[in-house]
Amino acid sequence: MHYDYSSVRKEMVKRQLIPRGIRDPRVLEAMGKVPREAFVPDAMKADAYDDRPLPIGQDQTISQPYIVALMTEALELTGTEMVLEVGTGSGYQAAVLAELCDTVYTVERIEPLMENAKRILQNLGYANIRYKVYNGTLGWPEYAPYDGIIVTAAAPRTPRPLLEQLTEGGRVVVPVGDRLSQNLIKVTKEKQGYFEKNLGGVRFVPLMGDYGWKE
Ligand code: SAH
């Protein structure tokens, strides 16, 4: 059956994002453009725009569209930023970021997930994304500092190396809490120190390794 993804995508923006308060026109445009169906397993393509996370294999998930939009909006991107993503997963969040900033540096610990995400992103023509199979709780020191850092897995606390890899004025968005439920925290690095804001309750798969959860 042929499925009109672009109209379901527009409906998602209209029904899931705008009523919940996503305002940044650039974020809404990117969410209305990136083909989420390309990042979900074949058997789930018809569910790609459902209002929930979906399994992507290896016990991992692609986040709910609203959560992707909320985290992206919190980074306050204008197009010039260097952004680090910890937890490439399907690659969907990386594509949304790539629409909105200068360069995305994305790190994933599970090699087959990274290979799959990279293939999809390259086929879609994204040329401003750099990839690394690595423990992302350590950031990606080589290209630091970053204007924005997004962590798409749940941490017991904000990993210290990520705070250190922020520019002044830079922000990190990270789910912090226990293994089952967390709060989405935005930390902004100012001259005077770090400022935290709670963006609300979320549920993410765990961030593994040093500064994350033990295996
Ligand atoms: N942003 C993804 C969602 C990823 S789910 C998307 O758009 O689809 C969280 C991902 O974080 C999983 O793929 C998991 O393997 C990865 N992850 C967990 N701990 C990690 C770590 N320490 N370093 C890098 N990636 C990690």
Tab-separated table of C-alpha atoms and ligand atoms in Angstrom:
chain	number	residue	atom	x	y	z
A	1	MET	CA	0.000	0.000	0.000
A	2	HIS	CA	1.262	3.463	-0.789
A	3	TYR	CA	1.148	5.783	2.153
A	4	ASP	CA	1.200	9.584	1.964
A	5	TYR	CA	3.863	10.266	4.583
A	6	SER	CA	4.105	13.992	3.922
A	7	SER	CA	0.484	14.597	4.888
A	8	VAL	CA	0.795	12.428	8.032
A	9	ARG	CA	3.954	14.385	8.876
A	10	LYS	CA	2.096	17.702	8.574
A	11	GLU	CA	-0.689	16.331	10.776
A	12	MET	CA	1.894	15.327	13.386
A	13	VAL	CA	3.214	18.922	13.497
A	14	LYS	CA	-0.316	20.324	13.714
A	15	ARG	CA	-1.718	17.907	16.311
A	16	GLN	CA	1.275	16.820	18.425
A	17	LEU	CA	3.676	19.780	18.410
A	18	ILE	CA	1.802	23.077	18.067
A	19	PRO	CA	-0.927	22.356	20.687
A	20	ARG	CA	1.765	21.334	23.217
A	21	GLY	CA	3.599	24.615	22.821
A	22	ILE	CA	6.412	24.053	20.325
A	23	ARG	CA	6.795	27.561	18.869
A	24	ASP	CA	10.154	27.942	17.114
A	25	PRO	CA	9.195	28.206	13.424
A	26	ARG	CA	12.507	26.682	12.326
A	27	VAL	CA	11.926	23.631	14.560
A	28	LEU	CA	8.370	23.208	13.241
A	29	GLU	CA	9.672	23.468	9.685
A	30	ALA	CA	12.394	20.865	10.262
A	31	MET	CA	9.923	18.479	11.927
A	32	GLY	CA	7.630	18.948	8.934
A	33	LYS	CA	10.474	18.138	6.557
A	34	VAL	CA	12.573	15.242	7.943
A	35	PRO	CA	11.150	11.886	6.764
A	36	ARG	CA	10.808	10.040	10.082
A	37	GLU	CA	9.573	6.962	8.192
A	38	ALA	CA	13.115	6.512	6.785
A	39	PHE	CA	14.466	5.958	10.321
A	40	VAL	CA	12.035	3.326	11.632
A	41	PRO	CA	12.150	-0.418	10.874
A	42	ASP	CA	10.199	-1.541	7.772
A	43	ALA	CA	7.486	-3.246	9.820
A	44	MET	CA	6.729	0.009	11.637
A	45	LYS	CA	6.791	2.540	8.814
A	46	ALA	CA	3.023	3.045	8.916
A	47	ASP	CA	3.370	3.939	12.634
A	48	ALA	CA	6.262	6.357	12.068
A	49	TYR	CA	4.241	9.447	13.028
A	50	ASP	CA	2.439	7.906	16.037
A	51	ASP	CA	2.565	9.996	19.197
A	52	ARG	CA	5.027	7.628	20.968
A	53	PRO	CA	8.545	6.228	20.845
A	54	LEU	CA	9.140	3.182	18.598
A	55	PRO	CA	11.598	0.282	18.888
A	56	ILE	CA	14.648	0.448	16.585
A	57	GLY	CA	16.342	-2.826	17.633
A	58	GLN	CA	19.152	-3.505	20.162
A	59	ASP	CA	16.629	-2.641	22.955
A	60	GLN	CA	16.744	1.014	21.881
A	61	THR	CA	14.031	3.428	20.770
A	62	ILE	CA	13.478	6.429	18.510
A	63	SER	CA	11.941	9.154	20.706
A	64	GLN	CA	8.379	10.416	20.391
A	65	PRO	CA	8.196	13.303	17.850
A	66	TYR	CA	7.135	15.809	20.535
A	67	ILE	CA	10.160	14.990	22.714
A	68	VAL	CA	12.504	15.412	19.726
A	69	ALA	CA	10.919	18.818	19.027
A	70	LEU	CA	11.023	19.886	22.700
A	71	MET	CA	14.707	18.998	23.131
A	72	THR	CA	15.623	20.589	19.816
A	73	GLU	CA	13.778	23.809	20.621
A	74	ALA	CA	15.560	24.015	23.989
A	75	LEU	CA	18.920	24.180	22.163
A	76	GLU	CA	17.860	27.553	20.638
A	77	LEU	CA	19.561	26.924	17.311
A	78	THR	CA	19.927	29.690	14.714
A	79	GLY	CA	21.950	27.878	12.052
A	80	THR	CA	25.542	28.658	13.023
A	81	GLU	CA	26.018	26.212	15.919
A	82	MET	CA	28.241	23.210	16.482
A	83	VAL	CA	26.056	20.592	18.179
A	84	LEU	CA	26.998	17.320	19.870
A	85	GLU	CA	24.433	14.517	20.073
A	86	VAL	CA	25.016	11.638	22.490
A	87	GLY	CA	23.015	8.574	21.397
A	88	THR	CA	22.615	8.521	17.588
A	89	GLY	CA	20.152	5.601	17.723
A	90	SER	CA	18.102	5.671	14.518
A	91	GLY	CA	19.673	8.940	13.325
A	92	TYR	CA	16.343	10.815	13.291
A	93	GLN	CA	17.270	13.398	15.920
A	94	ALA	CA	20.588	13.983	14.127
A	95	ALA	CA	18.701	14.752	10.899
A	96	VAL	CA	16.458	17.279	12.671
A	97	LEU	CA	19.539	18.953	14.166
A	98	ALA	CA	21.348	18.934	10.832
A	99	GLU	CA	18.506	21.022	9.374
A	100	LEU	CA	18.962	23.652	12.081
A	101	CYS	CA	22.656	24.111	12.881
A	102	ASP	CA	26.049	24.249	11.163
A	103	THR	CA	27.479	20.837	12.052
A	104	VAL	CA	26.218	17.865	14.071
A	105	TYR	CA	28.729	15.633	15.876
A	106	THR	CA	26.896	12.448	16.785
A	107	VAL	CA	28.179	9.666	19.035
A	108	GLU	CA	26.709	6.166	19.500
A	109	ARG	CA	28.095	3.216	21.478
A	110	ILE	CA	26.392	0.401	19.491
A	111	GLU	CA	28.195	0.013	16.184
A	112	PRO	CA	25.374	-1.632	14.134
A	113	LEU	CA	22.998	1.188	15.119
A	114	MET	CA	25.580	3.749	14.038
A	115	GLU	CA	26.193	1.966	10.710
A	116	ASN	CA	22.466	1.900	9.997
A	117	ALA	CA	21.910	5.545	10.992
A	118	LYS	CA	24.888	6.710	8.954
A	119	ARG	CA	23.682	4.896	5.842
A	120	ILE	CA	20.195	6.421	6.118
A	121	LEU	CA	21.508	9.939	6.783
A	122	GLN	CA	23.978	9.740	3.905
A	123	ASN	CA	21.279	8.427	1.532
A	124	LEU	CA	19.116	11.399	2.489
A	125	GLY	CA	22.031	13.667	1.551
A	126	TYR	CA	23.006	15.060	4.971
A	127	ALA	CA	26.598	16.256	4.583
A	128	ASN	CA	26.964	18.248	7.831
A	129	ILE	CA	27.005	15.295	10.242
A	130	ARG	CA	30.138	13.669	11.731
A	131	TYR	CA	29.917	10.200	13.278
A	132	LYS	CA	31.804	8.412	16.032
A	133	VAL	CA	31.323	5.042	17.745
A	134	TYR	CA	32.302	6.001	21.274
A	135	ASN	CA	31.185	6.318	24.876
A	136	GLY	CA	29.370	9.632	24.558
A	137	THR	CA	29.307	10.320	28.307
A	138	LEU	CA	32.861	11.471	27.608
A	139	GLY	CA	31.575	13.824	24.896
A	140	TRP	CA	33.710	14.126	21.748
A	141	PRO	CA	36.739	16.055	23.039
A	142	GLU	CA	38.404	16.485	19.638
A	143	TYR	CA	35.827	19.006	18.335
A	144	ALA	CA	34.828	20.660	21.637
A	145	PRO	CA	33.537	23.144	22.641
A	146	TYR	CA	29.944	22.847	21.424
A	147	ASP	CA	27.187	25.480	21.423
A	148	GLY	CA	24.623	22.776	22.118
A	149	ILE	CA	24.749	19.232	23.487
A	150	ILE	CA	21.764	16.882	23.401
A	151	VAL	CA	21.778	13.608	25.310
A	152	THR	CA	19.095	11.217	24.089
A	153	ALA	CA	19.544	8.608	26.825
A	154	ALA	CA	18.870	8.918	30.569
A	155	ALA	CA	21.716	9.785	32.924
A	156	PRO	CA	21.938	9.565	36.736
A	157	ARG	CA	23.355	13.126	36.626
A	158	THR	CA	24.650	15.461	33.916
A	159	PRO	CA	27.967	13.967	32.800
A	160	ARG	CA	30.746	16.335	33.881
A	161	PRO	CA	32.739	16.029	30.606
A	162	LEU	CA	29.711	17.363	28.705
A	163	LEU	CA	29.522	20.487	30.869
A	164	GLU	CA	33.219	21.007	30.264
A	165	GLN	CA	32.738	20.729	26.492
A	166	LEU	CA	30.220	23.618	26.296
A	167	THR	CA	30.990	27.098	24.978
A	168	GLU	CA	30.156	30.031	27.223
A	169	GLY	CA	26.445	30.564	26.625
A	170	GLY	CA	26.157	26.950	25.453
A	171	ARG	CA	23.370	24.628	26.599
A	172	VAL	CA	23.025	20.937	27.266
A	173	VAL	CA	19.673	19.147	27.287
A	174	VAL	CA	19.697	15.834	29.146
A	175	PRO	CA	17.175	13.491	30.816
A	176	VAL	CA	18.310	13.102	34.446
A	177	GLY	CA	16.829	10.706	36.986
A	178	ASP	CA	16.632	6.979	37.643
A	179	ARG	CA	16.509	4.162	35.106
A	180	LEU	CA	12.716	4.277	34.714
A	181	SER	CA	11.788	7.946	34.749
A	182	GLN	CA	13.606	11.238	34.500
A	183	ASN	CA	13.252	14.993	34.211
A	184	LEU	CA	14.441	16.741	31.101
A	185	ILE	CA	17.060	19.205	32.304
A	186	LYS	CA	18.478	22.147	30.385
A	187	VAL	CA	21.790	23.454	31.717
A	188	THR	CA	23.147	26.765	30.413
A	189	LYS	CA	26.801	27.639	30.908
A	190	GLU	CA	27.226	31.300	31.887
A	191	LYS	CA	30.264	33.278	33.005
A	192	GLN	CA	28.989	33.023	36.602
A	193	GLY	CA	28.336	29.281	36.479
A	194	TYR	CA	25.787	26.708	35.349
A	195	PHE	CA	22.034	27.420	35.377
A	196	GLU	CA	19.468	24.628	35.373
A	197	LYS	CA	15.873	24.514	34.187
A	198	ASN	CA	13.493	21.551	34.450
A	199	LEU	CA	11.519	20.998	31.233
A	200	GLY	CA	9.331	18.207	32.659
A	201	GLY	CA	9.039	14.449	33.088
A	202	VAL	CA	10.318	12.015	30.431
A	203	ARG	CA	11.263	8.354	29.944
A	204	PHE	CA	14.434	7.431	28.108
A	205	VAL	CA	16.547	4.311	27.686
A	206	PRO	CA	19.626	4.406	29.945
A	207	LEU	CA	22.882	6.145	29.111
A	208	MET	CA	25.554	3.491	29.667
A	209	GLY	CA	29.158	3.683	30.849
A	210	ASP	CA	31.312	6.081	32.881
A	211	TYR	CA	29.134	9.017	34.017
A	212	GLY	CA	26.093	6.923	33.010
A	213	TRP	CA	24.758	3.577	34.292
A	214	LYS	CA	26.886	0.486	34.871
A	215	GLU	CA	26.280	-2.471	32.476
B	1	SAH	N1	18.492	10.053	19.220
B	1	SAH	C1	18.002	8.737	18.876
B	1	SAH	C2	17.361	8.012	20.048
B	1	SAH	C3	18.380	7.193	20.671
B	1	SAH	S1	17.956	6.047	21.924
B	1	SAH	C4	17.060	8.773	17.698
B	1	SAH	O1	16.754	9.855	17.207
B	1	SAH	O2	16.666	7.700	17.252
B	1	SAH	C5	19.417	6.252	22.900
B	1	SAH	C6	20.692	5.811	22.256
B	1	SAH	O3	21.752	6.124	23.144
B	1	SAH	C7	20.773	4.307	22.006
B	1	SAH	O4	21.024	4.081	20.643
B	1	SAH	C8	21.942	3.868	22.882
B	1	SAH	O5	22.718	2.826	22.322
B	1	SAH	C9	22.744	5.141	22.998
B	1	SAH	N2	23.662	5.207	24.137
B	1	SAH	C10	23.467	4.784	25.413
B	1	SAH	N3	24.550	5.037	26.165
B	1	SAH	C11	25.460	5.654	25.342
B	1	SAH	C12	26.782	6.166	25.528
B	1	SAH	N4	27.395	6.125	26.706
B	1	SAH	N5	27.398	6.712	24.461
B	1	SAH	C13	26.796	6.772	23.246
B	1	SAH	N6	25.553	6.305	23.015
B	1	SAH	C14	24.883	5.758	24.051
